[in-house]
C-alpha cells in the first residue's frame, strides 16, 4: 500500500470557462427536461383548442406575439407606455434589478460578515434583520410609493431591502460556518487580521454567499416586476398592468414568457459563476470537472 | 549528550490554566507546570485524554493565555501566536480554498517573502514530504494522510524554530501513521545536528512516543508526573522498542496511564510506586 494514491492527477487541471458553460448548456438540454417541456406545450396546445383564446391563447400565438412585440408593440403606446416595445421595458426592469442587487448585496454581505465576527455588531444588527426577514416585503411597496413616488426609486428600494436581508443572512451563516481551526492555523503561521479576512474569511464564504446571491437574484426579478405592476411608468410590470387592463391574454403570456426566459438565462449564468469561483469546493462544483 | 550545552529554547515557570464550567466551578486543566526544553530536543507529552497536554500546547502556541505563570520561548515571553512556533493540529487545518502549493507557502507569503523565493522553499518541503506530484491539486482531492503531510510541509516551510504537534497522527491508520512518523523524523533530522528544531509532540500512543522522543513528559490531571530521558540511539527501528531500557520506560509509562493490569505488570508497578 502507498499513501500517495493515484487518484490525484499531477497535471494542473484548469477547466476552461467555455467548456464549463457548454456542460451547463448540455445539462439544460437534458432529454428528460426537454421531454417535460414538450409535454407541457402539448397539454397547453390541447387545452387552448378547447378553451377560448381570451382564456388561454395557443402557445404558437404567444411565441409569435413575443417575436413581434419584442421590438415593436404599437398598442402599448396607445395605453400610455413610454416605450412601445418589450425590449426597452425589459431593459428598464433589468437595469433596476442589477442596481438593486449590486447595492443590496454589498450592504448585506458586508453587514453579515462583520456581524459574524463582532458580537457587539451582531447584537445590534441581528434583531433588525431577523424582524425584516419575517415581514412579507411586498406590503412595504405602497409605503415606498408614498415616499418616493412612481419613479424608479421606490421599486429599486424595495428590491434593495429584500436583497440586503437575504444576503445578510447568507453571509452571516457562511462566516459562522467557517471552522475556527483555519483562523488558528493562519495565526500560528503569522497572518495578520487583514490577511485573515482577505485570505480566509472571504474565500471560505464565497460558495455560500454566491448561493444566496443566486436566490436573491431570482427573487429580485419577481419583486421588481410586481412593484412595477403596483406603480410605475415603465418596465415589464407596467406592460403587464396595461395588458391586464385590456384583457390581452396573449400579450400577458408573451410578456411572462419573456420574463421567464430571462430569469432562466440569468440563473444559468449565476450558476456558472458559482462553479467557476468556487472550484475548490466539492459540494458545488460538478462531478465532471 | 549535548543537552547541557544547548541553549534553553522553551521555559515554563509555574504555569497554570483553569476553565470555568457551566455550573460555575473552576477546573484546573494545567496545574503548576514548570520545565525547560533545550534547543533541538524532541519532546513527547504523554498522558490520558483530559490530562492537560493539549491545553499546555495551546498556551505554548499563544492561542490560549495561562491563568498564571510565565512561558518563554527563545528568550521572548509568549503573548500570542507567531511564526516562530509552528503548530500541526489534530484536525485538518489545510485551507480547502488554496491549492496544495499555495497552502505550503502561505505563511511565507504573509510575511512578504518574494513569490519566486517562497515557491522554491515550498516546493522543497513538498518534495521532502513526498507530495511534489500534487502541488496543484485541491486539498479535497487528497487523503487524510496526505493532508497531514501538507500541514507538516507548511509548518516546516514557515521556518519556525519550535514545532508543536497536537496528536497529529491520532486519526490515521497504522501504516500511514508510521510512514508519517518517518517523514517527520527525516525532516527534523535534515537540518543536521546542532541546528535541529525543537519539537513538542503530544500523543497518547506510548509506542509513538518511544520511537520519536529524546524525552517524554507524562501528564495526569493537569500535573506533570514524570520526565523521562530516552537515550536509545537513532534511527530507531521496531527492534529498538524491545531493548531493555525501552521496555523499562514503557512499563513506567503504562503504569502512569493506569494500564499495569492490562499489561500484566503488577510487579513492576509495585516496584515503581516504591
Coordinates of C-alpha atoms in Angstrom, one line a residue:
Chain A
X1 CA 0.0 0.0 0.0
X2 CA 1.2 3.5 -0.8
X3 CA -0.2 6.6 0.9
X4 CA 0.1 8.6 -2.2
X5 CA -2.9 7.4 -4.2
X6 CA -3.1 7.6 -7.9
X7 CA -6.5 9.2 -7.9
X8 CA -4.9 12.7 -8.0
X9 CA -3.7 13.7 -11.4
X10 CA -0.4 15.5 -11.5
X11 CA -1.2 17.9 -14.3
X12 CA -2.8 21.3 -13.4
X13 CA -6.4 20.8 -14.4
X14 CA -7.7 24.2 -15.4
X15 CA -11.3 24.0 -16.5
X16 CA -11.9 26.3 -19.4
X17 CA -14.8 28.6 -18.8
X18 CA -16.3 27.9 -22.2
X19 CA -16.2 24.2 -21.6
X20 CA -17.9 24.6 -18.3
X21 CA -20.6 26.7 -19.9
X22 CA -21.0 24.0 -22.5
X23 CA -21.6 21.5 -19.8
X24 CA -24.2 23.7 -18.3
X25 CA -25.9 24.1 -21.6
X26 CA -25.8 20.3 -22.1
X27 CA -27.4 19.8 -18.7
X28 CA -30.1 22.3 -19.6
X29 CA -30.8 20.4 -22.9
X30 CA -31.1 17.1 -20.9
X31 CA -33.5 14.9 -22.9
X32 CA -35.8 14.4 -19.8
X33 CA -36.1 18.1 -19.3
X34 CA -36.8 18.6 -22.9
X35 CA -39.4 15.9 -22.8
X36 CA -41.0 17.7 -19.8
X37 CA -41.2 20.9 -21.8
X38 CA -42.7 19.1 -24.8
X39 CA -45.4 17.5 -22.7
X40 CA -46.2 20.9 -21.1
X41 CA -46.5 22.5 -24.6
X42 CA -48.7 19.7 -25.8
X43 CA -51.1 20.0 -22.8
X44 CA -51.2 23.7 -23.3
X45 CA -52.0 23.3 -27.0
X46 CA -54.7 20.7 -26.2
X47 CA -56.4 22.9 -23.6
X48 CA -56.2 26.0 -25.8
X49 CA -58.1 24.2 -28.6
X50 CA -61.0 23.6 -26.2
X51 CA -60.9 27.0 -24.4
X52 CA -61.4 30.4 -25.9
X53 CA -58.3 32.4 -26.9
X54 CA -59.2 35.1 -24.3
X55 CA -58.8 32.5 -21.5
X56 CA -55.9 30.5 -22.9
X57 CA -54.2 31.6 -26.2
X58 CA -52.4 28.7 -28.0
X59 CA -48.7 28.5 -27.4
X60 CA -47.6 29.3 -31.0
X61 CA -49.7 32.5 -30.9
X62 CA -47.9 33.5 -27.7
X63 CA -44.5 32.8 -29.2
X64 CA -45.3 34.7 -32.4
X65 CA -46.6 37.6 -30.3
X66 CA -43.4 37.7 -28.3
X67 CA -41.4 37.7 -31.5
X68 CA -43.3 40.8 -32.9
X69 CA -43.8 42.7 -29.7
X70 CA -40.2 42.4 -28.7
X71 CA -39.0 45.2 -30.9
X72 CA -42.3 46.9 -31.8
X73 CA -45.7 46.9 -30.0
X74 CA -47.6 49.9 -31.1
X75 CA -50.6 49.0 -28.9
X76 CA -48.6 49.8 -25.8
X77 CA -48.1 53.4 -26.8
X78 CA -51.9 53.6 -27.0
X79 CA -52.1 52.7 -23.4
X80 CA -49.5 55.2 -22.4
X81 CA -46.4 53.2 -22.0
X82 CA -43.4 55.4 -22.9
X83 CA -41.5 52.8 -25.0
X84 CA -43.9 50.8 -27.2
X85 CA -41.9 47.6 -27.2
X86 CA -40.9 44.8 -24.8
X87 CA -37.2 45.2 -25.4
X88 CA -37.0 48.7 -23.8
X89 CA -39.2 47.8 -20.9
X90 CA -37.3 44.7 -20.2
X91 CA -34.1 46.7 -20.2
X92 CA -35.6 49.1 -17.7
X93 CA -36.6 46.3 -15.4
X94 CA -33.2 44.6 -15.8
X95 CA -31.4 47.9 -15.0
X96 CA -33.3 48.2 -11.8
X97 CA -32.7 44.6 -10.8
X98 CA -28.9 45.0 -11.4
X99 CA -28.7 48.3 -9.5
X100 CA -30.7 46.9 -6.6
X101 CA -28.9 43.6 -6.4
X102 CA -25.5 45.3 -6.5
X103 CA -26.3 47.7 -3.7
X104 CA -28.3 45.2 -1.6
X105 CA -25.6 42.6 -2.0
X106 CA -22.9 45.0 -1.0
X107 CA -24.7 46.1 2.1
X108 CA -25.9 42.6 3.1
X109 CA -22.6 40.8 2.6
X110 CA -20.5 43.4 4.5
X111 CA -23.1 43.6 7.3
X112 CA -23.3 39.8 7.5
X113 CA -19.6 39.2 7.6
X114 CA -19.0 42.0 10.1
X115 CA -21.8 40.8 12.4
X116 CA -20.5 37.2 12.3
X117 CA -17.1 38.4 13.5
X118 CA -18.1 41.0 16.1
X119 CA -20.6 40.0 18.7
X120 CA -21.4 43.7 19.6
X121 CA -22.3 44.4 16.0
X122 CA -24.3 41.2 15.8
X123 CA -26.3 42.1 18.9
X124 CA -27.3 45.4 17.3
X125 CA -28.0 44.3 13.7
X126 CA -29.4 40.8 14.2
X127 CA -32.8 41.7 15.7
X128 CA -33.4 44.3 12.9
X129 CA -32.5 41.9 10.2
X130 CA -34.4 39.0 11.7
X131 CA -37.5 41.1 12.0
X132 CA -37.1 42.4 8.5
X133 CA -36.7 38.8 7.3
X134 CA -40.1 37.8 8.6
X135 CA -42.1 40.7 7.2
X136 CA -43.6 39.9 3.7
X137 CA -41.6 42.6 1.9
X138 CA -44.3 43.3 -0.7
X139 CA -46.6 45.0 1.8
X140 CA -43.9 47.8 2.1
X141 CA -44.5 48.6 -1.6
X142 CA -47.4 51.1 -1.1
X143 CA -45.5 52.8 1.6
X144 CA -42.4 53.3 -0.6
X145 CA -44.7 54.7 -3.3
X146 CA -45.8 57.4 -0.8
X147 CA -42.1 58.2 -0.1
X148 CA -40.6 58.0 -3.5
X149 CA -43.5 58.3 -5.9
X150 CA -44.0 56.1 -9.0
X151 CA -40.4 56.5 -10.3
X152 CA -37.6 54.1 -10.4
X153 CA -36.6 54.7 -6.8
X154 CA -39.5 53.1 -5.0
X155 CA -39.1 49.8 -6.9
X156 CA -35.3 49.8 -6.5
X157 CA -35.6 50.5 -2.8
X158 CA -38.0 47.6 -2.3
X159 CA -35.6 45.2 -4.1
X160 CA -32.5 46.5 -2.3
X161 CA -34.3 45.9 1.0
X162 CA -35.1 42.3 0.0
X163 CA -31.6 41.5 -1.3
X164 CA -29.9 43.0 1.7
X165 CA -31.9 40.9 4.2
X166 CA -31.3 37.6 2.2
X167 CA -27.5 38.2 1.8
X168 CA -27.1 39.3 5.3
X169 CA -28.5 36.0 6.5
X170 CA -26.4 34.0 4.0
X171 CA -23.1 35.9 4.7
X172 CA -23.5 35.6 8.4
X173 CA -24.3 31.9 8.3
X174 CA -21.4 31.3 5.9
X175 CA -18.9 33.1 8.2
X176 CA -20.2 31.3 11.3
X177 CA -19.8 28.0 9.5
X178 CA -16.1 28.5 8.8
X179 CA -14.2 26.2 11.2
X180 CA -12.1 28.2 13.7
X181 CA -9.2 25.8 13.1
X182 CA -8.3 27.7 9.9
X183 CA -8.0 31.0 11.7
X184 CA -5.9 29.5 14.4
X185 CA -3.6 27.8 11.9
X186 CA -3.3 31.1 10.0
X187 CA -2.4 33.0 13.1
X188 CA 0.3 30.5 14.1
X189 CA 1.7 30.9 10.5
X190 CA 1.9 34.7 11.1
X191 CA -1.1 36.0 9.3
X192 CA -2.4 39.5 10.3
X193 CA -6.0 40.3 10.9
X194 CA -6.3 41.8 7.4
X195 CA -4.8 38.7 5.8
X196 CA -7.2 36.5 7.8
X197 CA -10.1 38.5 6.3
X198 CA -8.8 38.6 2.8
X199 CA -7.2 35.1 2.5
X200 CA -9.5 33.1 4.8
X201 CA -12.9 34.7 5.6
X202 CA -13.7 35.9 2.1
X203 CA -12.7 32.8 0.0
X204 CA -14.2 30.4 2.6
X205 CA -17.6 32.2 2.5
X206 CA -17.7 32.7 -1.3
X207 CA -19.6 29.5 -2.2
X208 CA -22.4 30.0 0.3
X209 CA -22.7 33.8 -0.4
X210 CA -22.9 33.1 -4.2
X211 CA -25.6 30.6 -3.5
X212 CA -27.5 33.3 -1.6
X213 CA -26.9 35.8 -4.4
X214 CA -28.4 33.3 -6.9
X215 CA -31.6 33.0 -4.7
X216 CA -31.7 36.8 -4.2
X217 CA -31.4 37.4 -7.9
X218 CA -34.3 35.1 -8.7
X219 CA -36.5 36.8 -6.1
X220 CA -35.3 40.3 -7.2
X221 CA -36.7 39.8 -10.7
X222 CA -40.1 38.9 -9.4
X223 CA -40.2 41.6 -6.8
X224 CA -39.1 44.3 -9.3
X225 CA -41.8 43.2 -11.8
X226 CA -44.5 43.2 -9.1
X227 CA -43.6 46.6 -7.7
X228 CA -43.7 48.0 -11.2
X229 CA -47.1 46.5 -11.5
X230 CA -48.2 48.4 -8.4
X231 CA -47.0 51.7 -9.6
X232 CA -44.5 52.7 -12.4
X233 CA -44.4 54.4 -15.8
X234 CA -42.1 51.8 -17.4
X235 CA -40.9 48.3 -17.1
X236 CA -42.3 44.8 -17.6
X237 CA -44.6 45.2 -14.6
X238 CA -46.1 48.3 -16.2
X239 CA -46.6 46.4 -19.5
X240 CA -48.3 43.6 -17.7
X241 CA -50.6 46.1 -15.9
X242 CA -51.8 47.8 -19.1
X243 CA -52.2 44.5 -20.9
X244 CA -54.3 43.2 -18.0
X245 CA -56.4 46.3 -18.2
X246 CA -57.0 45.5 -21.9
X247 CA -57.6 41.8 -21.1
X248 CA -55.0 40.9 -23.6
X249 CA -54.2 37.4 -22.5
X250 CA -51.9 36.7 -25.4
X251 CA -49.8 39.8 -24.7
X252 CA -49.6 39.0 -21.0
X253 CA -48.5 35.4 -21.6
X254 CA -45.9 36.7 -24.2
X255 CA -44.5 39.1 -21.5
X256 CA -44.5 36.4 -18.9
X257 CA -42.7 34.0 -21.3
X258 CA -40.0 36.7 -21.8
X259 CA -39.6 37.3 -18.1
X260 CA -39.3 33.5 -17.6
X261 CA -36.7 33.1 -20.3
X262 CA -34.6 36.0 -19.0
X263 CA -34.8 34.6 -15.4
X264 CA -33.6 31.2 -16.7
X265 CA -30.7 32.7 -18.6
X266 CA -29.6 34.8 -15.6
X267 CA -29.8 31.9 -13.3
X268 CA -27.7 29.8 -15.6
X269 CA -25.1 32.5 -15.8
X270 CA -25.2 32.8 -11.9
X271 CA -24.8 29.0 -11.6
X272 CA -21.9 29.0 -13.9
X273 CA -20.2 31.8 -11.9
X274 CA -20.7 29.9 -8.7
X275 CA -18.9 26.8 -10.2
X276 CA -16.2 29.0 -11.6
X277 CA -15.4 31.0 -8.5
X278 CA -15.6 28.1 -6.0
X279 CA -14.0 25.3 -7.9
X280 CA -12.2 24.2 -4.7
X281 CA -15.5 23.3 -3.2
X282 CA -16.6 19.7 -4.0
X283 CA -20.1 20.4 -2.8
X284 CA -20.7 23.0 -5.5
X285 CA -18.5 22.1 -8.5
X286 CA -19.9 19.4 -10.8
X287 CA -18.5 15.9 -10.7
X288 CA -17.4 16.3 -14.3
X289 CA -14.7 18.8 -13.7
Chain B
X1 CA 24.7 14.2 25.3
X2 CA 24.7 17.8 24.2
X3 CA 21.6 18.8 26.2
X4 CA 23.7 20.6 28.8
X5 CA 25.3 22.8 26.2
X6 CA 22.3 23.6 24.0
X7 CA 20.7 27.0 24.9
X8 CA 17.2 26.8 26.5
X9 CA 14.5 27.2 23.9
X10 CA 11.4 26.8 26.0
X11 CA 10.9 27.6 29.6
X12 CA 7.7 27.3 31.6
X13 CA 7.6 28.6 35.1
X14 CA 4.7 27.6 37.4
X15 CA 2.2 27.7 34.6
X16 CA -1.5 27.2 35.4
X17 CA -4.7 27.3 33.5
X18 CA -8.2 26.9 34.8
X19 CA -11.5 26.8 33.0
X20 CA -14.9 27.7 34.3
X21 CA -17.5 25.0 34.0
X22 CA -21.1 25.8 33.1
X23 CA -22.1 25.2 36.7
X24 CA -19.7 28.0 37.8
X25 CA -17.0 25.8 39.4
X26 CA -13.4 26.1 38.2
X27 CA -11.4 23.2 36.8
X28 CA -7.7 23.2 36.7
X29 CA -6.6 21.9 33.3
X30 CA -2.9 22.6 33.9
X31 CA -1.6 22.8 37.4
X32 CA 1.7 24.4 38.4
X33 CA 3.8 23.0 35.5
X34 CA 7.4 24.0 35.1
X35 CA 10.1 22.7 32.7
X36 CA 12.9 23.7 30.5
X37 CA 13.5 22.4 27.0
X38 CA 16.9 23.0 25.3
X39 CA 17.1 23.8 21.6
X40 CA 16.9 20.9 19.2
X41 CA 15.2 18.4 21.6
X42 CA 12.3 16.2 20.5
X43 CA 9.9 16.1 23.4
X44 CA 6.8 14.0 23.6
X45 CA 3.9 14.9 26.0
X46 CA 2.1 11.8 27.0
X47 CA -1.0 11.3 29.2
X48 CA -4.6 10.1 29.1
X49 CA -7.1 12.4 27.4
X50 CA -8.1 15.3 29.6
X51 CA -4.7 15.4 31.3
X52 CA -4.0 19.0 30.1
X53 CA -1.3 18.2 27.5
X54 CA -3.3 19.8 24.7
X55 CA -4.1 22.8 26.8
X56 CA -0.4 23.2 27.5
X57 CA 0.3 23.1 23.8
X58 CA -2.3 25.7 23.1
X59 CA -0.7 28.0 25.7
X60 CA 2.7 27.5 24.1
X61 CA 1.3 28.3 20.7
X62 CA -0.1 31.5 22.1
X63 CA -3.7 30.6 21.3
X64 CA -4.7 30.4 25.0
X65 CA -3.5 32.5 27.8
X66 CA -2.2 30.9 31.0
X67 CA -4.2 31.8 34.2
X68 CA -0.9 32.1 36.0
X69 CA 2.9 31.6 35.4
X70 CA 5.2 32.5 32.6
X71 CA 6.0 30.9 29.2
X72 CA 9.2 32.0 27.5
X73 CA 10.2 30.7 24.0
X74 CA 13.5 31.7 22.5
X75 CA 14.1 34.3 25.3
X76 CA 10.8 36.1 24.5
X77 CA 7.6 35.8 26.6
X78 CA 4.7 34.3 24.7
X79 CA 2.0 36.9 24.2
X80 CA 0.2 35.4 21.2
X81 CA 0.6 33.1 18.2
X82 CA 3.6 33.7 15.9
X83 CA 5.6 32.2 13.1
X84 CA 8.4 31.3 15.4
X85 CA 6.2 28.5 16.8
X86 CA 4.6 26.3 14.1
X87 CA 1.6 24.1 15.0
X88 CA 0.3 21.0 13.4
X89 CA -3.3 20.4 14.7
X90 CA -5.1 17.2 15.3
X91 CA -7.9 18.3 13.0
X92 CA -7.3 19.1 9.3
X93 CA -6.2 22.7 9.1
X94 CA -5.1 22.8 5.4
X95 CA -7.1 25.6 3.7
X96 CA -9.5 23.9 1.3
X97 CA -9.7 27.0 -1.0
X98 CA -6.0 27.1 -1.7
X99 CA -4.1 24.7 -3.9
X100 CA -1.6 22.5 -2.1
X101 CA 1.5 24.6 -3.1
X102 CA -0.3 27.8 -2.1
X103 CA -1.1 26.3 1.3
X104 CA 2.6 25.4 1.9
X105 CA 3.8 28.9 1.0
X106 CA 1.0 30.7 2.8
X107 CA 3.0 31.6 6.0
X108 CA 5.9 32.9 3.9
X109 CA 3.5 34.9 1.8
X110 CA 2.0 36.5 4.9
X111 CA 5.5 37.8 5.8
X112 CA 6.2 39.2 2.4
X113 CA 8.8 36.7 1.1
X114 CA 9.1 37.3 -2.6
X115 CA 7.0 34.9 -4.8
X116 CA 9.8 33.1 -6.5
X117 CA 11.7 32.5 -3.3
X118 CA 8.7 31.3 -1.3
X119 CA 7.7 29.0 -4.2
X120 CA 11.2 27.5 -4.1
X121 CA 11.0 26.9 -0.4
X122 CA 7.5 25.4 -0.5
X123 CA 8.5 23.2 -3.4
X124 CA 11.5 21.8 -1.5
X125 CA 9.4 20.9 1.6
X126 CA 6.6 19.5 -0.6
X127 CA 9.2 17.2 -2.2
X128 CA 10.5 16.3 1.3
X129 CA 7.1 15.0 2.3
X130 CA 6.6 13.1 -1.0
X131 CA 3.8 15.3 -2.4
X132 CA 5.5 17.1 -5.3
X133 CA 3.2 15.4 -7.8
X134 CA 0.1 17.0 -6.3
X135 CA 1.3 20.6 -5.9
X136 CA -1.6 22.0 -8.0
X137 CA -4.3 19.7 -6.5
X138 CA -7.1 21.0 -4.3
X139 CA -7.0 19.7 -0.7
X140 CA -10.4 17.9 -1.2
X141 CA -8.7 15.6 -3.6
X142 CA -6.2 14.4 -1.0
X143 CA -6.4 11.6 1.6
X144 CA -6.2 12.3 5.3
X145 CA -2.5 11.2 5.5
X146 CA -1.7 13.4 2.5
X147 CA -3.4 16.4 4.2
X148 CA -1.2 15.8 7.3
X149 CA 1.9 15.8 5.0
X150 CA 0.8 19.2 3.6
X151 CA 0.3 20.6 7.1
X152 CA 3.8 19.4 8.1
X153 CA 5.4 20.8 5.0
X154 CA 3.6 24.1 5.6
X155 CA 4.9 24.4 9.2
X156 CA 8.4 23.4 8.2
X157 CA 8.5 25.8 5.2
X158 CA 7.4 28.6 7.5
X159 CA 10.7 28.2 9.3
X160 CA 9.7 28.4 13.0
X161 CA 12.4 27.1 15.4
X162 CA 9.8 25.4 17.5
X163 CA 7.3 22.9 16.2
X164 CA 4.3 21.8 18.1
X165 CA 2.2 18.8 17.0
X166 CA -1.1 18.0 18.8
X167 CA -1.9 14.3 18.4
X168 CA -1.2 14.8 14.7
X169 CA -1.5 11.2 13.6
X170 CA -4.1 10.1 16.1
X171 CA -6.9 9.7 13.4
X172 CA -4.7 7.9 10.9
X173 CA -4.4 4.2 10.2
X174 CA -1.5 2.1 11.4
X175 CA 0.6 2.1 8.2
X176 CA 0.0 5.8 7.4
X177 CA 0.9 6.8 11.0
X178 CA 4.2 5.0 10.8
X179 CA 5.0 6.5 7.4
X180 CA 4.3 10.0 8.7
X181 CA 6.4 9.4 11.8
X182 CA 9.3 8.7 9.4
X183 CA 8.5 11.8 7.3
X184 CA 8.6 13.9 10.4
X185 CA 11.8 12.5 11.8
X186 CA 13.5 12.8 8.4
X187 CA 12.5 16.5 8.2
X188 CA 13.7 17.1 11.7
X189 CA 17.0 15.3 11.0
X190 CA 17.5 17.0 7.7
X191 CA 18.5 20.2 9.5
X192 CA 21.5 18.4 10.9
X193 CA 22.8 18.1 14.5
X194 CA 23.1 21.5 16.2
X195 CA 20.6 23.2 14.0
X196 CA 17.6 20.9 14.6
X197 CA 14.3 22.5 15.5
X198 CA 12.8 22.0 18.9
X199 CA 9.7 19.7 18.7
X200 CA 6.9 19.2 21.1
X201 CA 4.7 16.3 20.2
X202 CA 1.5 15.5 22.0
X203 CA 0.4 11.9 21.8
X204 CA -1.4 9.2 23.8
X205 CA 0.3 6.5 21.9
X206 CA 3.1 5.1 24.1
X207 CA 5.0 3.4 21.3
X208 CA 4.8 6.5 19.2
X209 CA 6.4 8.5 22.0
X210 CA 9.1 5.8 22.4
X211 CA 10.1 5.8 18.8
X212 CA 10.2 9.6 18.4
X213 CA 11.2 11.2 21.6
X214 CA 14.5 12.3 23.2
X215 CA 12.5 12.9 26.3
X216 CA 9.0 12.0 27.4
X217 CA 7.0 14.1 29.9
X218 CA 4.0 12.4 31.4
X219 CA 0.9 14.4 32.5
X220 CA -2.1 13.3 34.7
X221 CA -5.0 15.6 35.8
X222 CA -3.1 18.7 34.8
X223 CA 0.1 17.8 36.7
X224 CA 3.5 16.8 35.2
X225 CA 4.1 13.5 36.9
X226 CA 7.2 12.3 35.2
X227 CA 10.0 13.4 32.9
X228 CA 12.0 10.6 31.3
X229 CA 15.0 10.8 29.0
X230 CA 15.1 8.3 26.1
X231 CA 18.7 7.8 25.4
X232 CA 18.4 5.0 22.8
X233 CA 20.3 5.9 19.7
X234 CA 18.6 6.9 16.4
X235 CA 17.5 5.8 13.9
X236 CA 15.1 3.6 15.9
X237 CA 13.5 0.5 14.5
X238 CA 10.8 -1.7 15.8
X239 CA 13.5 -3.7 17.4
X240 CA 14.7 -0.7 19.3
X241 CA 11.4 -0.8 21.2
X242 CA 12.4 -4.3 22.5
X243 CA 15.7 -3.0 24.1
X244 CA 15.6 -3.5 27.9
X245 CA 15.8 0.2 28.6
X246 CA 12.9 0.9 26.2
X247 CA 10.8 -1.8 27.9
X248 CA 11.6 -0.3 31.2
X249 CA 10.4 3.2 30.1
X250 CA 7.3 1.6 28.5
X251 CA 6.5 -0.1 31.8
X252 CA 6.8 3.3 33.6
X253 CA 4.5 5.0 31.0
X254 CA 1.9 2.2 31.2
X255 CA 1.9 2.5 34.9
X256 CA 1.3 6.2 34.7
X257 CA -1.5 5.6 32.3
X258 CA -3.0 3.1 34.8
X259 CA -2.6 0.2 32.4
X260 CA -0.5 -2.1 34.7
X261 CA -3.2 -4.7 34.9
X262 CA -3.9 -4.8 31.3
X263 CA -0.3 -5.4 30.6
X264 CA 0.0 -7.9 33.5
X265 CA 2.8 -5.9 35.1
X266 CA 1.7 -5.7 38.6
X267 CA 5.1 -6.5 40.0
X268 CA 6.8 -3.7 38.1
X269 CA 4.0 -1.3 39.2
X270 CA 4.7 -2.1 42.8
X271 CA 8.3 -1.5 42.3
X272 CA 7.7 1.8 40.6
X273 CA 5.4 3.0 43.4
X274 CA 8.0 2.0 46.0

